[in-house]
Tab-separated table of C-alpha atoms and ligand atoms in Angstrom:
chain	number	residue	atom	x	y	z
A	1	UNK	CA	-21.524	35.436	-11.355
A	2	UNK	CA	-20.104	31.583	-11.379
A	3	UNK	CA	-22.411	29.529	-10.033
A	4	UNK	CA	-20.335	28.269	-7.224
A	5	UNK	CA	-20.522	31.756	-5.888
A	6	UNK	CA	-23.858	32.187	-6.457
A	7	UNK	CA	-24.212	28.900	-3.776
A	8	UNK	CA	-21.848	30.423	-1.659
A	9	UNK	CA	-23.493	33.838	-1.634
A	10	UNK	CA	-26.993	32.330	-1.158
A	11	UNK	CA	-26.016	30.040	2.067
A	12	UNK	CA	-24.694	33.255	3.509
A	13	UNK	CA	-27.441	35.730	3.121
A	14	UNK	CA	-27.796	37.268	7.256
A	15	UNK	CA	-24.838	35.649	7.979
A	16	UNK	CA	-22.604	37.669	7.308
A	17	UNK	CA	-21.046	38.319	11.204
A	18	UNK	CA	-22.003	34.479	11.815
A	19	UNK	CA	-19.554	33.054	14.293
A	20	UNK	CA	-19.944	29.657	15.673
A	21	UNK	CA	-18.825	28.946	19.234
A	22	UNK	CA	-18.053	24.885	19.504
A	23	UNK	CA	-20.555	24.924	22.870
A	24	UNK	CA	-23.613	26.074	20.483
A	25	UNK	CA	-23.235	22.743	19.140
A	26	UNK	CA	-25.759	20.917	21.527
A	27	UNK	CA	-24.162	18.422	23.756
A	28	UNK	CA	-26.427	15.236	24.742
A	29	UNK	CA	-26.302	13.216	27.658
A	30	UNK	CA	-23.128	10.897	27.501
A	31	UNK	CA	-24.706	6.969	26.906
A	32	UNK	CA	-23.740	4.088	28.751
A	33	UNK	CA	-21.452	2.219	26.802
A	34	UNK	CA	-19.372	-0.844	27.305
A	35	UNK	CA	-15.786	0.518	27.936
A	36	UNK	CA	-12.678	-0.949	27.106
A	37	UNK	CA	-9.685	-1.359	29.325
A	38	UNK	CA	-6.584	-1.317	27.649
A	39	UNK	CA	-5.811	-4.446	26.084
A	40	UNK	CA	-2.313	-5.403	28.027
A	41	UNK	CA	0.643	-8.000	28.246
A	42	UNK	CA	2.738	-8.662	30.762
A	43	UNK	CA	6.468	-8.307	29.833
A	44	UNK	CA	9.446	-8.231	32.103
A	45	UNK	CA	11.283	-4.907	32.571
A	46	UNK	CA	14.836	-4.376	32.826
A	47	UNK	CA	15.062	-5.162	36.697
A	48	UNK	CA	12.891	-8.392	36.022
A	49	UNK	CA	9.768	-7.041	37.316
A	50	UNK	CA	6.388	-7.182	35.022
A	51	UNK	CA	5.489	-4.769	33.100
A	52	UNK	CA	2.805	-4.222	31.288
A	53	UNK	CA	2.978	-3.209	27.419
A	54	UNK	CA	-0.025	-0.993	26.360
A	55	UNK	CA	-1.850	-2.536	22.899
A	56	UNK	CA	-3.448	-0.195	20.673
A	57	UNK	CA	-5.574	-2.258	18.068
A	58	UNK	CA	-5.570	0.077	14.580
A	59	UNK	CA	-7.916	-1.058	12.807
A	60	UNK	CA	-9.297	0.435	9.039
A	61	UNK	CA	-10.615	-0.656	5.454
A	62	UNK	CA	-8.257	0.790	3.401
A	63	UNK	CA	-4.928	-0.015	1.697
A	64	UNK	CA	-1.433	0.754	3.300
A	65	UNK	CA	-0.633	3.185	0.671
A	66	UNK	CA	-3.038	5.493	1.009
A	67	UNK	CA	-2.811	8.670	3.318
A	68	UNK	CA	-4.781	6.518	6.014
A	69	UNK	CA	-2.758	3.579	6.115
A	70	UNK	CA	0.937	5.478	5.525
A	71	UNK	CA	-0.327	7.768	8.256
A	72	UNK	CA	-1.554	4.988	10.717
A	73	UNK	CA	2.073	3.651	10.399
A	74	UNK	CA	3.949	7.012	10.800
A	75	UNK	CA	1.608	6.828	14.114
A	76	UNK	CA	2.606	3.473	15.247
A	77	UNK	CA	6.222	4.669	14.654
A	78	UNK	CA	5.673	7.574	16.904
A	79	UNK	CA	3.165	6.334	19.496
A	80	UNK	CA	6.422	3.711	20.044
A	81	UNK	CA	9.022	5.588	20.385
A	82	UNK	CA	7.780	8.280	22.734
A	83	UNK	CA	6.330	5.617	25.066
A	84	UNK	CA	9.497	4.475	24.833
A	85	UNK	CA	7.818	0.937	23.955
A	86	UNK	CA	5.252	0.821	26.673
A	87	UNK	CA	2.647	1.482	23.713
A	88	UNK	CA	2.676	-1.340	20.817
A	89	UNK	CA	0.630	-0.422	18.079
A	90	UNK	CA	-1.199	-3.006	15.811
A	91	UNK	CA	-2.618	-1.833	12.463
A	92	UNK	CA	-5.386	-3.634	10.771
A	93	UNK	CA	-5.562	-2.385	6.887
A	94	UNK	CA	-7.686	-3.485	4.416
A	95	UNK	CA	-10.822	-4.497	6.415
A	96	UNK	CA	-9.012	-7.486	7.620
A	97	UNK	CA	-10.604	-7.518	11.633
A	98	UNK	CA	-13.831	-5.077	11.258
A	99	UNK	CA	-15.790	-3.703	7.395
A	100	UNK	CA	-16.699	-0.227	7.811
A	101	UNK	CA	-20.614	-1.106	8.970
A	102	UNK	CA	-18.470	-3.304	11.902
A	103	UNK	CA	-15.756	-0.950	13.192
A	104	UNK	CA	-17.265	1.748	15.029
A	105	UNK	CA	-19.607	-0.543	16.887
A	106	UNK	CA	-16.335	-2.420	17.901
A	107	UNK	CA	-14.810	0.162	19.206
A	108	UNK	CA	-17.421	1.261	21.618
A	109	UNK	CA	-16.772	-2.428	22.901
A	110	UNK	CA	-13.701	-2.340	23.039
A	111	UNK	CA	-12.568	-5.289	20.747
A	112	UNK	CA	-10.092	-2.614	18.981
A	113	UNK	CA	-8.842	0.954	20.386
A	114	UNK	CA	-8.295	3.278	17.960
A	115	UNK	CA	-10.201	3.710	14.139
A	116	UNK	CA	-10.262	6.355	11.221
A	117	UNK	CA	-13.630	6.226	9.809
A	118	UNK	CA	-15.025	8.738	6.858
A	119	UNK	CA	-16.729	11.568	8.382
A	120	UNK	CA	-19.973	10.072	6.169
A	121	UNK	CA	-20.135	7.286	8.792
A	122	UNK	CA	-20.875	9.178	11.470
A	123	UNK	CA	-24.417	10.282	10.518
A	124	UNK	CA	-25.804	6.437	10.814
A	125	UNK	CA	-24.226	6.308	14.739
A	126	UNK	CA	-27.029	9.387	15.608
A	127	UNK	CA	-24.403	12.176	14.810
A	128	UNK	CA	-26.205	14.002	11.951
A	129	UNK	CA	-24.189	16.477	11.607
A	130	UNK	CA	-21.168	14.830	10.253
A	131	UNK	CA	-22.925	15.046	7.334
A	132	UNK	CA	-22.288	18.809	6.737
A	133	UNK	CA	-19.172	16.801	5.169
A	134	UNK	CA	-20.922	14.911	2.860
A	135	UNK	CA	-22.399	17.916	0.934
A	136	UNK	CA	-21.881	18.433	-2.712
A	137	UNK	CA	-19.128	21.527	-3.476
A	138	UNK	CA	-19.608	22.866	0.009
A	139	UNK	CA	-15.375	22.794	0.821
A	140	UNK	CA	-13.958	24.976	-2.226
A	141	UNK	CA	-10.957	24.237	-1.262
A	142	UNK	CA	-8.719	22.185	1.389
A	143	UNK	CA	-8.383	25.393	3.496
A	144	UNK	CA	-11.134	25.994	4.078
A	145	UNK	CA	-11.858	22.220	4.629
A	146	UNK	CA	-8.826	22.560	7.215
A	147	UNK	CA	-10.736	25.769	8.928
A	148	UNK	CA	-13.627	23.970	9.327
A	149	UNK	CA	-12.303	20.786	11.150
A	150	UNK	CA	-9.848	22.586	13.126
A	151	UNK	CA	-12.035	25.296	14.579
A	152	UNK	CA	-15.265	25.381	16.520
A	153	UNK	CA	-17.234	23.308	13.711
A	154	UNK	CA	-14.740	20.451	14.351
A	155	UNK	CA	-14.179	20.541	17.901
A	156	UNK	CA	-17.888	20.758	18.692
A	157	UNK	CA	-18.365	17.683	16.075
A	158	UNK	CA	-15.892	16.254	18.671
A	159	UNK	CA	-17.259	16.788	21.405
A	160	UNK	CA	-20.939	15.611	20.265
A	161	UNK	CA	-18.835	12.304	20.172
A	162	UNK	CA	-18.328	11.848	23.546
A	163	UNK	CA	-21.978	11.558	24.003
A	164	UNK	CA	-21.709	7.939	21.806
A	165	UNK	CA	-18.615	6.956	24.089
A	166	UNK	CA	-16.010	7.682	21.900
A	167	UNK	CA	-13.013	10.512	21.847
A	168	UNK	CA	-12.230	12.418	18.534
A	169	UNK	CA	-8.389	12.623	17.848
A	170	UNK	CA	-8.152	14.070	14.155
A	171	UNK	CA	-9.482	14.833	11.069
A	172	UNK	CA	-7.037	13.409	8.548
A	173	UNK	CA	-7.882	13.825	4.963
A	174	UNK	CA	-8.011	11.582	1.365
A	175	UNK	CA	-9.577	14.410	-0.817
A	176	UNK	CA	-12.291	15.305	-2.949
A	177	UNK	CA	-14.150	12.726	-5.101
A	178	UNK	CA	-14.635	12.136	-8.256
A	179	UNK	CA	-17.253	9.896	-10.090
A	180	UNK	CA	-16.846	6.245	-11.762
A	181	UNK	CA	-18.799	3.767	-14.068
A	182	UNK	CA	-18.503	2.013	-17.308
A	183	UNK	CA	-19.506	4.658	-19.321
A	184	UNK	CA	-19.203	8.436	-20.096
A	185	UNK	CA	-20.103	10.565	-17.258
A	186	UNK	CA	-19.730	14.960	-18.830
A	187	UNK	CA	-23.644	15.804	-18.359
A	188	UNK	CA	-25.823	15.279	-15.614
A	189	UNK	CA	-27.944	13.090	-18.045
A	190	UNK	CA	-25.393	10.880	-18.460
A	191	UNK	CA	-25.897	9.419	-14.430
A	192	UNK	CA	-29.784	8.712	-15.349
A	193	UNK	CA	-30.338	4.954	-13.831
A	194	UNK	CA	-26.581	3.836	-13.240
A	195	UNK	CA	-26.413	1.936	-9.694
A	196	UNK	CA	-23.621	3.716	-7.878
A	197	UNK	CA	-22.141	2.350	-4.622
A	198	UNK	CA	-22.110	4.885	-1.522
A	199	UNK	CA	-21.112	4.663	2.148
A	200	UNK	CA	-24.077	4.922	4.244
A	201	UNK	CA	-25.378	8.431	4.329
A	202	UNK	CA	-28.643	10.354	4.133
A	203	UNK	CA	-26.508	13.288	2.636
A	204	UNK	CA	-24.789	10.759	-0.061
A	205	UNK	CA	-28.033	9.438	-0.969
A	206	UNK	CA	-29.928	11.975	-1.810
A	207	UNK	CA	-26.800	13.160	-3.786
A	208	UNK	CA	-27.460	10.581	-5.835
A	209	UNK	CA	-30.221	10.804	-6.778
A	210	UNK	CA	-30.442	14.667	-7.625
A	211	UNK	CA	-28.582	13.348	-10.540
A	212	UNK	CA	-30.862	10.896	-11.506
A	213	UNK	CA	-28.904	7.793	-10.345
A	214	UNK	CA	-29.478	4.992	-8.098
A	215	UNK	CA	-27.926	4.789	-4.720
A	216	UNK	CA	-26.662	1.593	-2.976
A	217	UNK	CA	-25.445	1.919	0.294
A	218	UNK	CA	-22.800	-1.173	0.857
A	219	UNK	CA	-19.178	-1.655	2.670
A	220	UNK	CA	-15.876	-0.078	1.252
A	221	UNK	CA	-14.476	-3.989	0.793
A	222	UNK	CA	-17.415	-4.955	-0.984
A	223	UNK	CA	-17.026	-2.602	-3.762
A	224	UNK	CA	-14.476	-4.120	-6.180
A	225	UNK	CA	-16.513	-7.298	-6.317
A	226	UNK	CA	-19.725	-5.386	-6.412
A	227	UNK	CA	-18.192	-3.428	-9.582
A	228	UNK	CA	-16.535	-6.640	-11.452
A	229	UNK	CA	-19.651	-8.442	-10.965
A	230	UNK	CA	-22.200	-5.342	-11.954
A	231	UNK	CA	-23.801	-5.732	-9.137
A	232	UNK	CA	-23.326	-1.501	-8.927
A	233	UNK	CA	-22.562	0.141	-12.148
A	234	UNK	CA	-20.193	2.606	-10.527
A	235	UNK	CA	-19.047	4.547	-7.553
A	236	UNK	CA	-17.396	7.863	-5.718
A	237	UNK	CA	-13.470	8.309	-4.086
A	238	UNK	CA	-10.729	9.911	-4.201
A	239	UNK	CA	-8.419	8.091	-6.344
A	240	UNK	CA	-5.651	7.425	-4.144
A	241	UNK	CA	-9.034	4.714	-2.724
A	242	UNK	CA	-9.982	4.121	-6.765
A	243	UNK	CA	-6.124	3.185	-7.588
A	244	UNK	CA	-5.139	0.958	-4.667
A	245	UNK	CA	-8.342	-1.137	-4.506
A	246	UNK	CA	-7.654	-1.184	-7.904
A	247	UNK	CA	-11.201	-0.222	-9.546
A	248	UNK	CA	-9.718	1.154	-12.706
A	249	UNK	CA	-9.156	-2.692	-13.820
A	250	UNK	CA	-13.207	-2.866	-13.404
A	251	UNK	CA	-14.290	0.717	-14.305
A	252	UNK	CA	-13.928	1.867	-17.851
A	253	UNK	CA	-14.514	6.108	-17.218
A	254	UNK	CA	-13.552	8.233	-14.344
A	255	UNK	CA	-14.368	11.818	-14.074
A	256	UNK	CA	-12.766	14.650	-12.560
A	257	UNK	CA	-15.745	16.260	-10.688
A	258	UNK	CA	-14.257	16.863	-7.592
A	259	UNK	CA	-18.303	17.305	-6.590
A	260	UNK	CA	-17.680	15.793	-2.996
A	261	UNK	CA	-14.754	15.450	0.056
A	262	UNK	CA	-14.018	12.193	1.977
A	263	UNK	CA	-11.796	12.495	4.780
A	264	UNK	CA	-11.740	10.868	8.236
A	265	UNK	CA	-11.866	11.693	12.107
A	266	UNK	CA	-9.424	9.318	14.167
A	267	UNK	CA	-11.289	8.077	17.329
A	268	UNK	CA	-10.341	6.208	20.612
A	269	UNK	CA	-12.875	4.266	22.766
A	270	UNK	CA	-13.189	6.924	25.442
A	271	UNK	CA	-13.148	5.199	28.595
A	272	UNK	CA	-10.093	3.295	27.450
A	273	UNK	CA	-8.733	6.652	26.388
A	274	UNK	CA	-9.287	8.294	29.826
A	275	UNK	CA	-8.234	5.135	31.685
A	276	UNK	CA	-4.497	5.638	30.179
A	277	UNK	CA	-1.867	6.975	32.613
A	278	UNK	CA	-1.470	10.916	31.864
A	279	UNK	CA	2.424	10.734	30.492
A	280	UNK	CA	0.734	8.007	27.871
A	281	UNK	CA	-2.134	10.037	26.797
A	282	UNK	CA	0.648	12.772	26.347
A	283	UNK	CA	2.692	10.910	24.775
A	284	UNK	CA	-0.041	9.797	22.050
A	285	UNK	CA	-1.347	13.384	21.721
A	286	UNK	CA	1.995	14.284	20.552
A	287	UNK	CA	2.447	11.518	18.296
A	288	UNK	CA	-1.022	12.054	16.697
A	289	UNK	CA	-0.381	15.641	16.320
A	290	UNK	CA	2.387	14.760	14.227
A	291	UNK	CA	0.929	12.131	11.935
A	292	UNK	CA	-1.732	14.134	11.563
A	293	UNK	CA	0.777	16.690	9.604
A	294	UNK	CA	2.594	14.064	7.861
A	295	UNK	CA	-1.172	12.660	6.437
A	296	UNK	CA	-2.658	16.516	5.239
A	297	UNK	CA	1.046	16.695	3.933
A	298	UNK	CA	1.083	13.585	1.846
A	299	UNK	CA	-2.754	13.269	1.425
A	300	UNK	CA	-3.254	15.491	-1.858
A	301	UNK	CA	0.235	14.315	-3.680
A	302	UNK	CA	-1.153	10.639	-3.074
A	303	UNK	CA	-4.190	11.029	-4.734
A	304	UNK	CA	-2.618	12.849	-6.993
A	305	UNK	CA	0.071	9.780	-7.538
A	306	UNK	CA	-2.410	7.412	-7.787
A	307	UNK	CA	-3.892	9.626	-10.672
A	308	UNK	CA	-0.942	9.638	-12.878
A	309	UNK	CA	-1.294	5.743	-12.025
A	310	UNK	CA	-4.632	4.844	-13.294
A	311	UNK	CA	-3.963	6.955	-16.801
A	312	UNK	CA	-1.039	5.018	-16.977
A	313	UNK	CA	-2.594	2.041	-16.378
A	314	UNK	CA	-4.073	3.251	-19.525
A	315	UNK	CA	-7.451	0.776	-18.365
A	316	UNK	CA	-9.678	3.641	-17.490
A	317	UNK	CA	-10.625	6.994	-19.678
A	318	UNK	CA	-10.003	10.123	-17.426
A	319	UNK	CA	-11.994	12.960	-18.197
A	320	UNK	CA	-12.543	16.461	-16.276
A	321	UNK	CA	-15.465	18.103	-16.415
A	322	UNK	CA	-15.764	21.226	-18.190
A	323	UNK	CA	-16.559	24.789	-16.637
A	324	UNK	CA	-19.911	24.664	-18.640
A	325	UNK	CA	-20.692	20.750	-17.056
A	326	UNK	CA	-19.451	21.560	-13.448
A	327	UNK	CA	-21.828	24.104	-13.341
A	328	UNK	CA	-24.705	22.013	-14.166
A	329	UNK	CA	-23.764	19.038	-11.270
A	330	UNK	CA	-23.738	21.905	-9.247
A	331	UNK	CA	-27.356	23.330	-10.269
A	332	UNK	CA	-28.369	20.061	-9.840
A	333	UNK	CA	-27.031	18.817	-6.607
A	334	UNK	CA	-28.248	21.888	-4.859
A	335	UNK	CA	-31.422	20.848	-3.161
A	336	UNK	CA	-29.746	18.293	-1.460
A	337	UNK	CA	-29.068	21.812	1.017
A	338	UNK	CA	-32.743	22.860	0.959
A	339	UNK	CA	-33.294	18.759	1.778
A	340	UNK	CA	-31.008	18.550	4.879
A	341	UNK	CA	-30.840	22.040	6.467
A	342	UNK	CA	-33.035	20.850	9.215
A	343	UNK	CA	-30.866	18.259	10.077
A	344	UNK	CA	-27.231	19.427	9.253
A	345	UNK	CA	-28.649	22.886	11.064
A	346	UNK	CA	-28.156	25.675	8.845
A	347	UNK	CA	-25.888	27.741	11.136
A	348	UNK	CA	-23.134	24.994	10.303
A	349	UNK	CA	-23.890	25.594	6.568
A	350	UNK	CA	-23.753	29.217	6.935
A	351	UNK	CA	-20.348	28.700	9.363
A	352	UNK	CA	-19.098	27.096	6.576
A	353	UNK	CA	-19.791	29.664	3.516
A	354	UNK	CA	-18.618	32.623	6.034
A	355	UNK	CA	-15.525	30.429	6.607
A	356	UNK	CA	-15.165	30.226	2.700
A	357	UNK	CA	-15.357	34.007	2.309
A	358	UNK	CA	-13.158	34.950	4.243
A	359	UNK	CA	-10.412	32.821	2.768
A	360	UNK	CA	-11.222	34.186	-0.516
A	361	UNK	CA	-11.209	37.602	0.689
A	362	UNK	CA	-7.550	36.540	2.524
A	363	UNK	CA	-6.871	34.917	-0.923
A	364	UNK	CA	-7.296	37.714	-2.994
A	365	UNK	CA	-5.857	40.260	-0.513
A	366	UNK	CA	-2.024	37.920	-0.735
A	367	UNK	CA	-2.418	37.293	-4.314
A	368	UNK	CA	-0.044	38.318	-6.834
A	369	UNK	CA	-1.897	41.298	-9.422
A	370	UNK	CA	-2.743	39.491	-12.330
A	371	UNK	CA	-3.007	36.042	-11.127
A	372	UNK	CA	-6.345	34.019	-10.285
A	373	UNK	CA	-6.662	32.628	-6.709
A	374	UNK	CA	-6.011	28.808	-6.764
A	375	UNK	CA	-8.815	26.447	-6.776
A	376	UNK	CA	-9.425	23.011	-5.363
A	377	UNK	CA	-6.368	21.540	-4.109
B	1	LMR	C1	-15.384	4.450	1.284
B	1	LMR	O1	-16.153	3.694	2.705
B	1	LMR	O2	-15.385	4.798	0.540
B	1	LMR	C2	-14.359	4.907	2.573
B	1	LMR	O3	-15.124	5.051	3.588
B	1	LMR	C3	-13.355	4.224	2.440
B	1	LMR	C4	-12.199	4.905	3.310
B	1	LMR	O4	-12.129	4.310	4.933
B	1	LMR	O5	-11.236	5.798	2.858
C-alpha cells in the first residue's frame, strides 16, 4: 500500500460514516470591533444631484499577474459593471498599502474594505481551524480541496470569521507549494539545518521542524531581500509566487515537492458588508462568484506557466521528487498530524480524509479501464 493511502486510511479510522455540518463548528459570540463605513465620494448623477460612490479598497501582497492578482482585477471589472459604476474598486497589489502581517487588522479597522489573505494567516487571529489547510499532503488533488472549501467545512470556517468582525466571501486557489533553497533538496536529510521562510502558522513551523530545518516566519514582501541577503536559505511557495517575486534569481534549486497547499479567503469587513444597500451587495456577490470561477480556472495554468518560465530562465535547477523520496517526505511529516489533532480538531481532519476517499471512489468508477486516476492537478 502506498504511504499516501496509509495516511488517508489512518485518518479515516472509525470515520467512514462521518459527515460534518457547518453548525458543528463552534461559533463564538461576535467580538466588538470598530466597524467601517463604506468609503464614499460625492459625484453628480445625471440630474445634477450628488450621488455617493462606494469605494472598495482591495489590498493584497502578491503581483498583479498571479492568480490572485488577476482575479482581483476581474472582480473590479465585474463589480463596477454590475453596479453601474456605483462601486469603484481600487486594487493595491504587492503589499503597497499593507503587509500581510498588517492587512487583517487594517480591514477590521476599516482602512481597507477587501482582502484575500492566504489561509495560513487566519490561525494567528485566533481561528486555529484554518490551519487545517496547512497540514502537509492533506489534499491529494484540487477536487478534494474544492469540495472541502465549498461545502460544510469551508462554510463553517467562514462562520467563525464573523466572530472577528470579518465576512468570508469566497475561497480562491493558488496551488501546491514547492521548496526552494540554494542547495539541492532530494532527501529529507538535505534540508537539515536550513533556514526556511514560512508564513506565520504553527503548523508550518512544525512542518519545517519535522523536516529538520529551521522555520523563520516573515512577511511576504520581506522574502526576496531575505533570500538575497542570506538571512534565510530557502522558502516554500507555489511557483506563481516564486516566479513573479523573482525568487528564481536568488534561489539555485527548486524541488517540486507539492508538500502543502496555499490558497486564499476573500474577506470583507462585516459591518461594511452588512451596511451596503442590498442591491449593491447582490451585485458584488454576483461579481465575486464569477471572479472566483475565473480564478480557479486560471490558477493551475498560471503555476504551470510560471514553472516553464523558471526553467527557461535557467537560473534555478528544478527537481521533482522521485516516488521513493516523496514517500520519505510524507513519513517525516506525519507527526505534524498528531501534534495538531486537538488544535484543528480531529473531526475536521477525518472529514477531509473522508472526502478524499469519496473523490477517489468516484474517480475509480469513472476512469477508463487500464488508466490511473489523475494525481495532483
Ligand atoms: C505568503 O506569504 O507566502 C503568501 O501568503 C503570499 C500570498 O498571498 O500568496
